[in-house]
Coordinates of C-alpha atoms (C1' of nucleotides) in Angstrom, one line a residue:
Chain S
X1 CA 0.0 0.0 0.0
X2 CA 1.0 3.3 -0.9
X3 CA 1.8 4.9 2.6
X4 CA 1.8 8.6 1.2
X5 CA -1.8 8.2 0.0
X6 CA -3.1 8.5 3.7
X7 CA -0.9 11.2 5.1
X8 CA -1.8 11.9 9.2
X9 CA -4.9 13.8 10.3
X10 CA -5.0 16.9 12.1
X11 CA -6.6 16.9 15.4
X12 CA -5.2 19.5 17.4
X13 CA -2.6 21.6 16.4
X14 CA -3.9 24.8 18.4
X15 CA -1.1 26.8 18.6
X16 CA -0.1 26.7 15.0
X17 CA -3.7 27.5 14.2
X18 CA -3.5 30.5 16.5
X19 CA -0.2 31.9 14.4
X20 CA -2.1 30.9 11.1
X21 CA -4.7 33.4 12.4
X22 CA -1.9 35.5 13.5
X23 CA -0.5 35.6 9.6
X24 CA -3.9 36.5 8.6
X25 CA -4.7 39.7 11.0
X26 CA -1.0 41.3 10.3
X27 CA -1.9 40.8 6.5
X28 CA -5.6 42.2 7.0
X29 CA -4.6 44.9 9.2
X30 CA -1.2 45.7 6.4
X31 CA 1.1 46.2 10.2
X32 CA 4.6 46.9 9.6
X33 CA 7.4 46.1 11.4
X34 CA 7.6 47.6 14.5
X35 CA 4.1 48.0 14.6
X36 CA 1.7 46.7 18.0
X37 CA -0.3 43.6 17.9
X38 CA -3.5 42.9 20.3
X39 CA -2.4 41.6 23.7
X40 CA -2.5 38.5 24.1
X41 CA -5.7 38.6 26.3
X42 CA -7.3 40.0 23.5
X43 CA -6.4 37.4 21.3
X44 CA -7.4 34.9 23.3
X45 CA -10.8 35.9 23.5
X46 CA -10.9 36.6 19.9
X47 CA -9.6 33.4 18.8
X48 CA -11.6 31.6 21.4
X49 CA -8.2 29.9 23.0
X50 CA -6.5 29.9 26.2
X51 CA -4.0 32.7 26.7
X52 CA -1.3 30.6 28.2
X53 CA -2.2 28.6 24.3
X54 CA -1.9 32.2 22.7
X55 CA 1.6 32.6 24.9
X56 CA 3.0 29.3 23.5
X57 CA 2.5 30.7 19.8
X58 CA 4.0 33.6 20.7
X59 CA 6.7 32.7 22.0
X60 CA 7.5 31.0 19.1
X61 CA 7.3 33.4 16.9
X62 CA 9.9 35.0 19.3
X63 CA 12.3 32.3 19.6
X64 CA 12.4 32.6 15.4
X65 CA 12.7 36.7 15.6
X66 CA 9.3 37.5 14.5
X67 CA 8.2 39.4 17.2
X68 CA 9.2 41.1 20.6
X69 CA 7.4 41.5 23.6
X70 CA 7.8 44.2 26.1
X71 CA 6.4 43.6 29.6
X72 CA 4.5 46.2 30.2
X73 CA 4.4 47.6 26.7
X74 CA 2.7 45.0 24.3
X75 CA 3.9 42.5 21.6
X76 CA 6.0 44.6 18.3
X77 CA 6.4 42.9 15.0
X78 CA 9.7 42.4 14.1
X79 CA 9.7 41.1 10.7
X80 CA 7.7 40.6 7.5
X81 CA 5.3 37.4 7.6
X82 CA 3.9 35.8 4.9
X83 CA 1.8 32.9 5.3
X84 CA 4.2 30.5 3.4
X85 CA 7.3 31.1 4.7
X86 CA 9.9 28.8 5.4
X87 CA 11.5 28.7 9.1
X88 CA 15.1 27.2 9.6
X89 CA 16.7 27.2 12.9
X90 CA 21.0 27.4 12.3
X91 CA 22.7 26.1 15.0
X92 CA 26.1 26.1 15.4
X93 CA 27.3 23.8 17.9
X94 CA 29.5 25.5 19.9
X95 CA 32.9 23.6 19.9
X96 CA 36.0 26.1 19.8
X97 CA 35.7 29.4 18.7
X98 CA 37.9 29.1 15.7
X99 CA 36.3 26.0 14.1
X100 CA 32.7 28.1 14.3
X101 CA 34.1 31.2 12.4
X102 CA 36.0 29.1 9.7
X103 CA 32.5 27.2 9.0
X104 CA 30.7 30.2 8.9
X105 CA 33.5 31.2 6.1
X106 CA 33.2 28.2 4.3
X107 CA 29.2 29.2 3.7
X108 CA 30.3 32.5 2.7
X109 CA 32.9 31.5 0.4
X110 CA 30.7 29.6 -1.7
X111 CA 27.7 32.0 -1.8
X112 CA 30.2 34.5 -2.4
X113 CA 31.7 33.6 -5.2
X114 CA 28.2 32.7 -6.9
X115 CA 26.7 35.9 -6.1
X116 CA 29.5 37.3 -7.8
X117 CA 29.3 35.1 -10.7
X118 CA 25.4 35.9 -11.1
X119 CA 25.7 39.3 -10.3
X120 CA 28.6 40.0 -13.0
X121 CA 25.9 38.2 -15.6
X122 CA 23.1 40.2 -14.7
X123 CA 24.2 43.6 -13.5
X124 CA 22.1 46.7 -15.1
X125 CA 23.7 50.1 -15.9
X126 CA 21.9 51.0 -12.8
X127 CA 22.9 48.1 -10.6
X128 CA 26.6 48.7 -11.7
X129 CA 26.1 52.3 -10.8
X130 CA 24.7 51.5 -7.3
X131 CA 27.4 49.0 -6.7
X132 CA 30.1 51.6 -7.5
X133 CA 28.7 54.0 -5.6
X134 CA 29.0 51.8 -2.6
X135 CA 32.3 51.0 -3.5
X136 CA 33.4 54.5 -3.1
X137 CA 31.9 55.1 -0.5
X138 CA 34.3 52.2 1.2
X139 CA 37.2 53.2 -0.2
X140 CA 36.9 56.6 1.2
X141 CA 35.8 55.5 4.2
X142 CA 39.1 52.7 4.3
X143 CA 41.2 56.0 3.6
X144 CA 40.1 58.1 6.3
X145 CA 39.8 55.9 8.9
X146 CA 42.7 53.4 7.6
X147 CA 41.2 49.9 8.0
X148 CA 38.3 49.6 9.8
X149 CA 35.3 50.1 7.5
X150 CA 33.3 47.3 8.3
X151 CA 30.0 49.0 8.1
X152 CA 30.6 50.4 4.6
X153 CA 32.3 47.4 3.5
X154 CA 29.5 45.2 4.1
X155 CA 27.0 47.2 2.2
X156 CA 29.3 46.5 -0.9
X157 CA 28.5 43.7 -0.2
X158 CA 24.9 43.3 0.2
X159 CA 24.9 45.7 -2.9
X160 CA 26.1 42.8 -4.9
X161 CA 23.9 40.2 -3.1
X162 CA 20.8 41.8 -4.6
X163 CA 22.2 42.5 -7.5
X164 CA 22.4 38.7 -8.1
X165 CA 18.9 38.6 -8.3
X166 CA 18.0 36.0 -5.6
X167 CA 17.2 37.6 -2.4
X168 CA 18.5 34.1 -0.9
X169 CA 21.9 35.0 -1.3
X170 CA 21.2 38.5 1.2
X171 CA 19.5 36.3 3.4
X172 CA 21.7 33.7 4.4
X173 CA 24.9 35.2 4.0
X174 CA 23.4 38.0 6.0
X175 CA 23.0 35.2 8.6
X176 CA 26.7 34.0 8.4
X177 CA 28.0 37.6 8.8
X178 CA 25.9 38.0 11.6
X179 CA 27.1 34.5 13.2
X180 CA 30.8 35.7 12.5
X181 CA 30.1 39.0 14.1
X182 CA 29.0 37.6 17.6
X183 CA 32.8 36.1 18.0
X184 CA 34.5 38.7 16.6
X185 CA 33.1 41.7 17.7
X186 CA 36.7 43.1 18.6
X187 CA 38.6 41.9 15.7
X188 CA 41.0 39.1 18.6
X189 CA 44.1 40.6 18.6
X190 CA 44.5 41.2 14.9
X191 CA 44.6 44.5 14.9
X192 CA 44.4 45.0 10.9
X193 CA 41.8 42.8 10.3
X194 CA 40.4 43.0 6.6
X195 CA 43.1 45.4 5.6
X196 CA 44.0 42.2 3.2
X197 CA 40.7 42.2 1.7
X198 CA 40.6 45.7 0.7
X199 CA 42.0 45.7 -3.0
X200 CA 39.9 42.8 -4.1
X201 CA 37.3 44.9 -3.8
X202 CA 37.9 46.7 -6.5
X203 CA 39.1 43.9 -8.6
X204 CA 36.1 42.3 -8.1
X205 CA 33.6 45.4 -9.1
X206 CA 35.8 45.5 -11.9
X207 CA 35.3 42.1 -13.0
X208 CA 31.6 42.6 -12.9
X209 CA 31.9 45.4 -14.9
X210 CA 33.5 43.6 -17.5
X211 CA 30.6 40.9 -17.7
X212 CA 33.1 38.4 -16.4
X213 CA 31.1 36.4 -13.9
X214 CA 34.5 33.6 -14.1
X215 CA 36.2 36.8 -13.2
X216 CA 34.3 37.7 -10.6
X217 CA 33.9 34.6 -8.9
X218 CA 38.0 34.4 -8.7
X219 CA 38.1 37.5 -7.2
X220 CA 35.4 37.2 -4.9
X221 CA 37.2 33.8 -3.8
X222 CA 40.6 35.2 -3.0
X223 CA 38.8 38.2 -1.2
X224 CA 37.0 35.4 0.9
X225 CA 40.4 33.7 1.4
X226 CA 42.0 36.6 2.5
X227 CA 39.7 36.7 6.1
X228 CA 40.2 33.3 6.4
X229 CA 44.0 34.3 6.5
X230 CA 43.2 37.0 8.7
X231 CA 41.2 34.4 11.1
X232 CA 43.9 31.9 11.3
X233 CA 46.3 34.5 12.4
X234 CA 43.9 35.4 14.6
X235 CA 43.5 31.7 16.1
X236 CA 47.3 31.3 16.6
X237 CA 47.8 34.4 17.9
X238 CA 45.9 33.9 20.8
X239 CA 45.3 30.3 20.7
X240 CA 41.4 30.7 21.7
X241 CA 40.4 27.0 21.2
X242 CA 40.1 26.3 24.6
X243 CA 36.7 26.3 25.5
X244 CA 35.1 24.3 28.2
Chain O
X1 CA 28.5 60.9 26.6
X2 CA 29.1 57.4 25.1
X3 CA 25.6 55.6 25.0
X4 CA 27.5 52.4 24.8
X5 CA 28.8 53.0 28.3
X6 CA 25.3 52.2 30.1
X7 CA 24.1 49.0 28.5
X8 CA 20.2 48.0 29.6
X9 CA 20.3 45.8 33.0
X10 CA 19.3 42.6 33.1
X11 CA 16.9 41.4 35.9
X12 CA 14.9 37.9 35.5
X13 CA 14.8 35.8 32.8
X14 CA 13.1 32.6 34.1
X15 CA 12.8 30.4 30.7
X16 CA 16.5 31.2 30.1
X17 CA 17.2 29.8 33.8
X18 CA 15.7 27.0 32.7
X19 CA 17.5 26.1 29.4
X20 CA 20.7 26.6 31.2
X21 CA 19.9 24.1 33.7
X22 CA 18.7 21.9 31.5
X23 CA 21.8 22.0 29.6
X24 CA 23.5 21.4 32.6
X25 CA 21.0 18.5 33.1
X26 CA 21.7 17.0 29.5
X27 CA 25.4 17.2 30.2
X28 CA 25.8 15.5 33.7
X29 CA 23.5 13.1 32.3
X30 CA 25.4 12.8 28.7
X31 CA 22.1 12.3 27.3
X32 CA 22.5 11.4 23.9
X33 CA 20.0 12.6 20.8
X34 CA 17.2 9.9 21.2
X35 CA 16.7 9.9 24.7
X36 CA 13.8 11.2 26.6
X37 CA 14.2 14.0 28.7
X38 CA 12.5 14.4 32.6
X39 CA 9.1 15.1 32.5
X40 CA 7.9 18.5 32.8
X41 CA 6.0 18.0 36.1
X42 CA 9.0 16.9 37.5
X43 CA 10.9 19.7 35.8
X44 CA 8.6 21.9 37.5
X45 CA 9.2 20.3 40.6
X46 CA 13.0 20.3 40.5
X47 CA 13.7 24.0 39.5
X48 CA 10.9 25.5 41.5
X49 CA 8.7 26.9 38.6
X50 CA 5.7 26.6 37.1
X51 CA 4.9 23.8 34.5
X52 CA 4.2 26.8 32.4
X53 CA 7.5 28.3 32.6
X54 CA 8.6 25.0 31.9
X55 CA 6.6 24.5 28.9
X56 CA 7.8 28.3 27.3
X57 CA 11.2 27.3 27.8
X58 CA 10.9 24.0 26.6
X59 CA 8.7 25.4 23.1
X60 CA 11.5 27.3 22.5
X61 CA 14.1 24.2 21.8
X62 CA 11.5 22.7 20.7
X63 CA 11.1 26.2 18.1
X64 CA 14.2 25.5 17.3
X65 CA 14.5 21.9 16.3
X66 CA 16.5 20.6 20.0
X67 CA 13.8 18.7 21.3
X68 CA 10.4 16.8 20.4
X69 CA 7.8 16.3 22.1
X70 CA 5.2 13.5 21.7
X71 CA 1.9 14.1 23.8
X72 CA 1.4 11.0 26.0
X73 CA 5.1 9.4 25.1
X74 CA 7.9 12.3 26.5
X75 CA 10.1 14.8 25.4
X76 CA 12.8 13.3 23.5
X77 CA 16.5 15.0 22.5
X78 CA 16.5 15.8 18.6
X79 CA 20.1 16.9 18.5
X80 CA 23.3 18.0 20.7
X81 CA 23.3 20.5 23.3
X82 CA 26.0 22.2 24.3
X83 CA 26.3 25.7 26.6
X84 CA 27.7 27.4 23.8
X85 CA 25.3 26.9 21.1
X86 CA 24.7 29.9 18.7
X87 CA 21.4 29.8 17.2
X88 CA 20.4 32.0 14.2
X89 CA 16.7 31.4 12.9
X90 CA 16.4 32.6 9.5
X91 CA 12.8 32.8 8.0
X92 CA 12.8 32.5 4.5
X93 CA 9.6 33.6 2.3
X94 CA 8.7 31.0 -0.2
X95 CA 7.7 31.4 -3.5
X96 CA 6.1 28.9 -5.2
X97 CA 6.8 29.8 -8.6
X98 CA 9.4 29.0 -11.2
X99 CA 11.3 31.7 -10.5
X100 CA 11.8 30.6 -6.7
X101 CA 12.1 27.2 -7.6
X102 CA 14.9 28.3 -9.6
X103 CA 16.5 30.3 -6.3
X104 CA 16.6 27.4 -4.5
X105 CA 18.9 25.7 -7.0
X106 CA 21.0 28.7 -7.4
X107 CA 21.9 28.6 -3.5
X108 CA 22.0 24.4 -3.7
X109 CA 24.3 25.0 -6.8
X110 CA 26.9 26.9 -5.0
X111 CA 26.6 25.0 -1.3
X112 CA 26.3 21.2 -3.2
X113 CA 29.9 22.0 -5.3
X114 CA 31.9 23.4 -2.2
X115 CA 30.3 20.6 0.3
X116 CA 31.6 17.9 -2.6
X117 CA 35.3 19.5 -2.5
X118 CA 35.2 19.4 1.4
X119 CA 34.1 16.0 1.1
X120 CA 36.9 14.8 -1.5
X121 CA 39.4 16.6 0.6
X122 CA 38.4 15.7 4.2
X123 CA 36.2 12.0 3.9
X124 CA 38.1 9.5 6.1
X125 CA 37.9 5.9 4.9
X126 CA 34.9 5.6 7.0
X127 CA 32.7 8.0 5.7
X128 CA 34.1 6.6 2.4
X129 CA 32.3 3.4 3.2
X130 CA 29.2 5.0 4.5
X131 CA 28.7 7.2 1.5
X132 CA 29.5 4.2 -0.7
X133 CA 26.5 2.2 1.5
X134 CA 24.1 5.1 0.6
X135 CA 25.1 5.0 -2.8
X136 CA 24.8 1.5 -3.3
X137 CA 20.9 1.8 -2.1
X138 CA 19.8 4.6 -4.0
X139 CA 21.1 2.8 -7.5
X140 CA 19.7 -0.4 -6.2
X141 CA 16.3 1.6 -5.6
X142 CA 16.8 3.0 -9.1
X143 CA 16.7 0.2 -11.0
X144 CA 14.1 -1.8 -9.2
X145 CA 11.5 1.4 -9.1
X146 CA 12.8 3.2 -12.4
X147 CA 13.6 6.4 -11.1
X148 CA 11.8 7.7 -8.0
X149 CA 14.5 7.3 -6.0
X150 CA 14.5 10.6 -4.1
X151 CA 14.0 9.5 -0.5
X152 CA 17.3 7.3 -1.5
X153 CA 19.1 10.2 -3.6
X154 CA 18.5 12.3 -0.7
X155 CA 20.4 10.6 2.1
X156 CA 23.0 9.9 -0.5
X157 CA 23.6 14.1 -0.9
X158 CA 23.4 14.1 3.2
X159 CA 25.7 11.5 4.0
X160 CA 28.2 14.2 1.7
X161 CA 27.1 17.0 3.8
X162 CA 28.2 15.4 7.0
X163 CA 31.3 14.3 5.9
X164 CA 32.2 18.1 4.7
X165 CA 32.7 18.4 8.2
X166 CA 30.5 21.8 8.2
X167 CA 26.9 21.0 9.9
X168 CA 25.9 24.6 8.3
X169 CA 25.8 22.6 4.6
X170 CA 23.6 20.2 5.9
X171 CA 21.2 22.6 7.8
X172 CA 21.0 25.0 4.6
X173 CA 21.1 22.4 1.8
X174 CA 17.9 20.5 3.8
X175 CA 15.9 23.8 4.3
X176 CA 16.3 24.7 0.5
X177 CA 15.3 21.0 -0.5
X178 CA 12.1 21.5 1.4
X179 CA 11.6 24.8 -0.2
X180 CA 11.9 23.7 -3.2
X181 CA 10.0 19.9 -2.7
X182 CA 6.9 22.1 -1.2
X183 CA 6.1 22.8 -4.6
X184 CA 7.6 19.8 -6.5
X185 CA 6.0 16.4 -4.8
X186 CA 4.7 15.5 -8.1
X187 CA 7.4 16.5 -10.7
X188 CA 5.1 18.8 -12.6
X189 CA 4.4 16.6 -15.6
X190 CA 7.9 15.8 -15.8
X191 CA 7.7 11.9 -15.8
X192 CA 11.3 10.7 -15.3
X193 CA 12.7 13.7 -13.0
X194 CA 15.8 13.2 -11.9
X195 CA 16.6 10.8 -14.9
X196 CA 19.2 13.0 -16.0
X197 CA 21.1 13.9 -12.4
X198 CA 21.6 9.8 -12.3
X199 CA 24.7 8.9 -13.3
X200 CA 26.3 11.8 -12.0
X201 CA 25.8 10.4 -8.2
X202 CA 28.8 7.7 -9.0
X203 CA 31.0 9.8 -11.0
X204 CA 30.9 12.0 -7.8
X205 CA 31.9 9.0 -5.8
X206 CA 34.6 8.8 -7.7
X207 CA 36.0 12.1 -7.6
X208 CA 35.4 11.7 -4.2
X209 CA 37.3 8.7 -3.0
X210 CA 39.8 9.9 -6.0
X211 CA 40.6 13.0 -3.6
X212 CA 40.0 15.0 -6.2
X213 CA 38.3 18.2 -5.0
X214 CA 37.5 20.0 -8.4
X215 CA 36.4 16.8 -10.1
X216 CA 34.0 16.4 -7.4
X217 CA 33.1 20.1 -7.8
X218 CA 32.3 19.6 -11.6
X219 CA 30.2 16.5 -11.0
X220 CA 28.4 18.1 -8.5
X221 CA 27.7 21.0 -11.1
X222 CA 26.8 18.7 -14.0
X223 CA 24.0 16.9 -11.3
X224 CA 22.0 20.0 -10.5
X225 CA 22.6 21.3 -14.0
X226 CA 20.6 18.7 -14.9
X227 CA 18.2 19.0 -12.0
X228 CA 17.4 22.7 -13.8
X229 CA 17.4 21.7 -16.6
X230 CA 14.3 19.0 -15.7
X231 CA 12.8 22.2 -14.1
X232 CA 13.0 24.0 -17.3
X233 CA 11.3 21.7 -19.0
X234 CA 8.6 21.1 -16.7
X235 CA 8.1 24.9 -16.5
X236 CA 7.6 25.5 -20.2
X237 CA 4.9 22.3 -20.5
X238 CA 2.9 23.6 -17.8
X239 CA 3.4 27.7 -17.6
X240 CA 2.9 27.3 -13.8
X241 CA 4.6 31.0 -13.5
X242 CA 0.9 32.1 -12.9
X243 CA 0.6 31.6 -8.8
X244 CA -0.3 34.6 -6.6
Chain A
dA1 C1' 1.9 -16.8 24.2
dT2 C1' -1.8 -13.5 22.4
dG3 C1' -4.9 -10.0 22.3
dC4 C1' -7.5 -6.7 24.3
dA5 C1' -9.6 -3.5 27.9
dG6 C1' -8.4 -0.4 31.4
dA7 C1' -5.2 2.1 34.2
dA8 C1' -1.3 5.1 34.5
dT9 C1' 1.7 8.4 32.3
dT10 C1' 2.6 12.5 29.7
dG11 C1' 2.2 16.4 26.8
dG12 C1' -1.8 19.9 25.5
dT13 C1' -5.3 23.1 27.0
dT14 C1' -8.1 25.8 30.0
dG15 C1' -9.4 29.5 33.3
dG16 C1' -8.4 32.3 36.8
dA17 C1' -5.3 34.7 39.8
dC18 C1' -1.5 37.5 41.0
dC19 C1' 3.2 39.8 40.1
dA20 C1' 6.5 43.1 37.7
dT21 C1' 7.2 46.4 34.3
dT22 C1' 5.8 50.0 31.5
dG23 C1' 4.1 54.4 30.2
dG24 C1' 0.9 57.9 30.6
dA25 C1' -1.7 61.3 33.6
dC26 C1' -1.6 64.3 37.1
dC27 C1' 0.5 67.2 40.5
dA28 C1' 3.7 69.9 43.4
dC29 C1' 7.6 72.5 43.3
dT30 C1' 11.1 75.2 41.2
Chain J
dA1 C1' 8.4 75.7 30.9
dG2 C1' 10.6 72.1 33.2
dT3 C1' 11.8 68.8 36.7
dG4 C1' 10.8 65.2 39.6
dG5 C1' 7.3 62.4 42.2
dT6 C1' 3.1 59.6 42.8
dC7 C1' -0.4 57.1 41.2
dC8 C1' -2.9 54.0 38.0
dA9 C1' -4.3 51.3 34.2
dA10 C1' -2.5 48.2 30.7
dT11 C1' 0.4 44.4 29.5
dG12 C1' 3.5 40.7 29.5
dG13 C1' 5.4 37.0 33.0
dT14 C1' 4.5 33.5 36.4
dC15 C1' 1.8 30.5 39.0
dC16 C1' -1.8 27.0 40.2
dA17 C1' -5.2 23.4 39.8
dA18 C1' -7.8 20.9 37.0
dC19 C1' -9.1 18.5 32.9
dC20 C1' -8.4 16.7 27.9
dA21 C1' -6.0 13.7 24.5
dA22 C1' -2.5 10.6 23.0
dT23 C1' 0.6 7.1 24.3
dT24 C1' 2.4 3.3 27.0
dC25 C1' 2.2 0.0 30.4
dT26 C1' -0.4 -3.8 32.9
dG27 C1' -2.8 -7.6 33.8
dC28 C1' -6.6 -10.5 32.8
dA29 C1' -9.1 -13.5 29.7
dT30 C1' -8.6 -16.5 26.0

DNA sequence: ATGCAGAATTGGTTGGACCATTGGACCACT
DNA sequence: AGTGGTCCAATGGTCCAACCAATTCTGCAT
């Protein structure tokens, strides 16, 4: 017998039903992020529920970063929802320090380099103008403050991720750089962190210029390899793989 | 005045209280992934809070794939814990169009060609054998079925994951395989799906246990190439680019 | 042994109560 | 006008006790 031709029933599934509902009123009522929601006594009584079932949704939808709630305040949308989004949960066992960032790297390096690729195929005029202005804007910044323009730096970045046409690319990497960032707030010990990393910048913008997605994926891989350089100094420098 | 130099207090945080002991818990115990965890009443019990602070805590591992609980049965362990896990949920908003579908492959593309290189470089003989074991089913499944191997050609791409040594391929890879099987249970009027990608499974092998990093990274390109290419086609038979 | 009914266990839900924090209203004083 | 203080209502956080629903165990009848 075919098993998949008698998939489970649903019973009960309360609380899921509660953020289905959820999805529904944000759409209805258009709320934007940052925007209030009804308390949760309201919703209970709305939905006909429990609040404590109500709580359990929402807390949910606040372990994923949908929503915050402020004691005393109310409950703020955080994010877009969309009734068919997709929810995944990256975890990054802990281990040492130095084996967390370099798989985080490994991610980027690969999405890199194919953002790059697709970006260097599709770039408009526009996009290329948008993307240069960006990378002025880092360069100058590089030159003033000598090294550290992290902020800039990554919206060359993201620049090129949309430009790719896939906002999956923004997404995830977005997730990596974020997962980097909570270790290496304070670049450990190296004081000229992503100095290295600077020229391929350019090299890279100039490869997508040149409709040379080949190009650009080369350059985007040696810019990548250059912070993994950076890390490993990092990692010997200070030996930080001792961890519980 | 620096605004960084008074950073928000932190008073009580009950849930969090009770992930860290139960982390603590898991640990003394070395509860492996499997095992069933204490109840909550006696959770309750132990830590001096309510079954409902229990349950918040507890819906928030479970939120983000740790745990699983079965009504009447237990909470069971769904993967490692460890006191310095980094979590980052990333929502993703699926399309179900062909221009989504398409995303997904772009990111699997770039992911499924480093993950093989990783593999070639880093597989011990071990995981040599075990991918070998996974191979050998899904071609036996193949033949016997005629195509329709995809639960098979599934855990064959996993067991490669794992053995790249970076659980961030497997956890990314698997959430853009469900995004794109949401929309793809019945290849859209494409009969023998995943024909193509076939023989490119074993000559992956080979590059593999070859330790040969770019000839994996080929084959591994030549496999989804195909798998696009099967999308292609089933997107010009059916035109189902007309979806809200 | 086998199978089945019933009890015990366990997560899921409910309703009601109280606590802690927030933010606004109001007021006194400067 | 502005500063600080007090009060109060709204809101999320916690707690309790009970019951519901699914699962698992138990022991009896066959």
């Amino acid at each position: 017998m075919d098993q998949n031709s008698l998939p489970p029933i649903q019973t009960t599934a309360r609380d899921d039903a509660v953020l289905k509902a959820l999805v529904g009123f944000v759409r209805a009522e258009a709320l934007q992020p940052g925007e209030r929601l009804p308390t949760e006594r309201i919703l209970a009584e709305r939905l006909k529920v429990s609040r404590n079932t109500v709580r359990e949704a929402l807390t949910r939808w606040e372990g994923l970063g949908l929503v915050e709630r402020r004691q005393g305040s109310g409950t703020y949308l955080k994010a877009a929802v969309s009734p068919d989004m997709l929810h995944m949960p990256l975890t990054l066992a802990g281990g040492n320090d130095f084996t967390s960032l370099m798989q985080t790297l490994e991610i980027r390096r690969a999405l890199e380099a194919e953002a790059a690729a697709l970006c260097a195929e599709r770039a408009s005029p526009a996009d290329i103008a948008e993307i240069e202005r960006k990378l002025d804007i880092m360069e100058q910044a590089f030159r003033t403050r000598d090294g550290m323009s992290s902020e800039e730096d990554w919206e060359f970045h993201q620049a090129i991720y949309r430009v790719s046409g896939n906002p999956l690319f923004e997404q995830i990497i977005a997730a990596m750089h974020e997962l980097f960032h909570r270790f290496w707030e304070h670049p450990l010990g190296v004081r000229d962190f992503g100095h290295a990393s600077f020229p391929y910048h350019r090299t890279m913008y100039e490869r997508i210029i040149a409709r040379d997605p080949q190009g650009a994926r080369a350059e985007a891989l040696k810019l990548i390899a250059t912070v993994e350089d950076d890390l490993k100094r990092g990692a010997a420098k200070l030996k930080l793989s001792s961890q519980t």
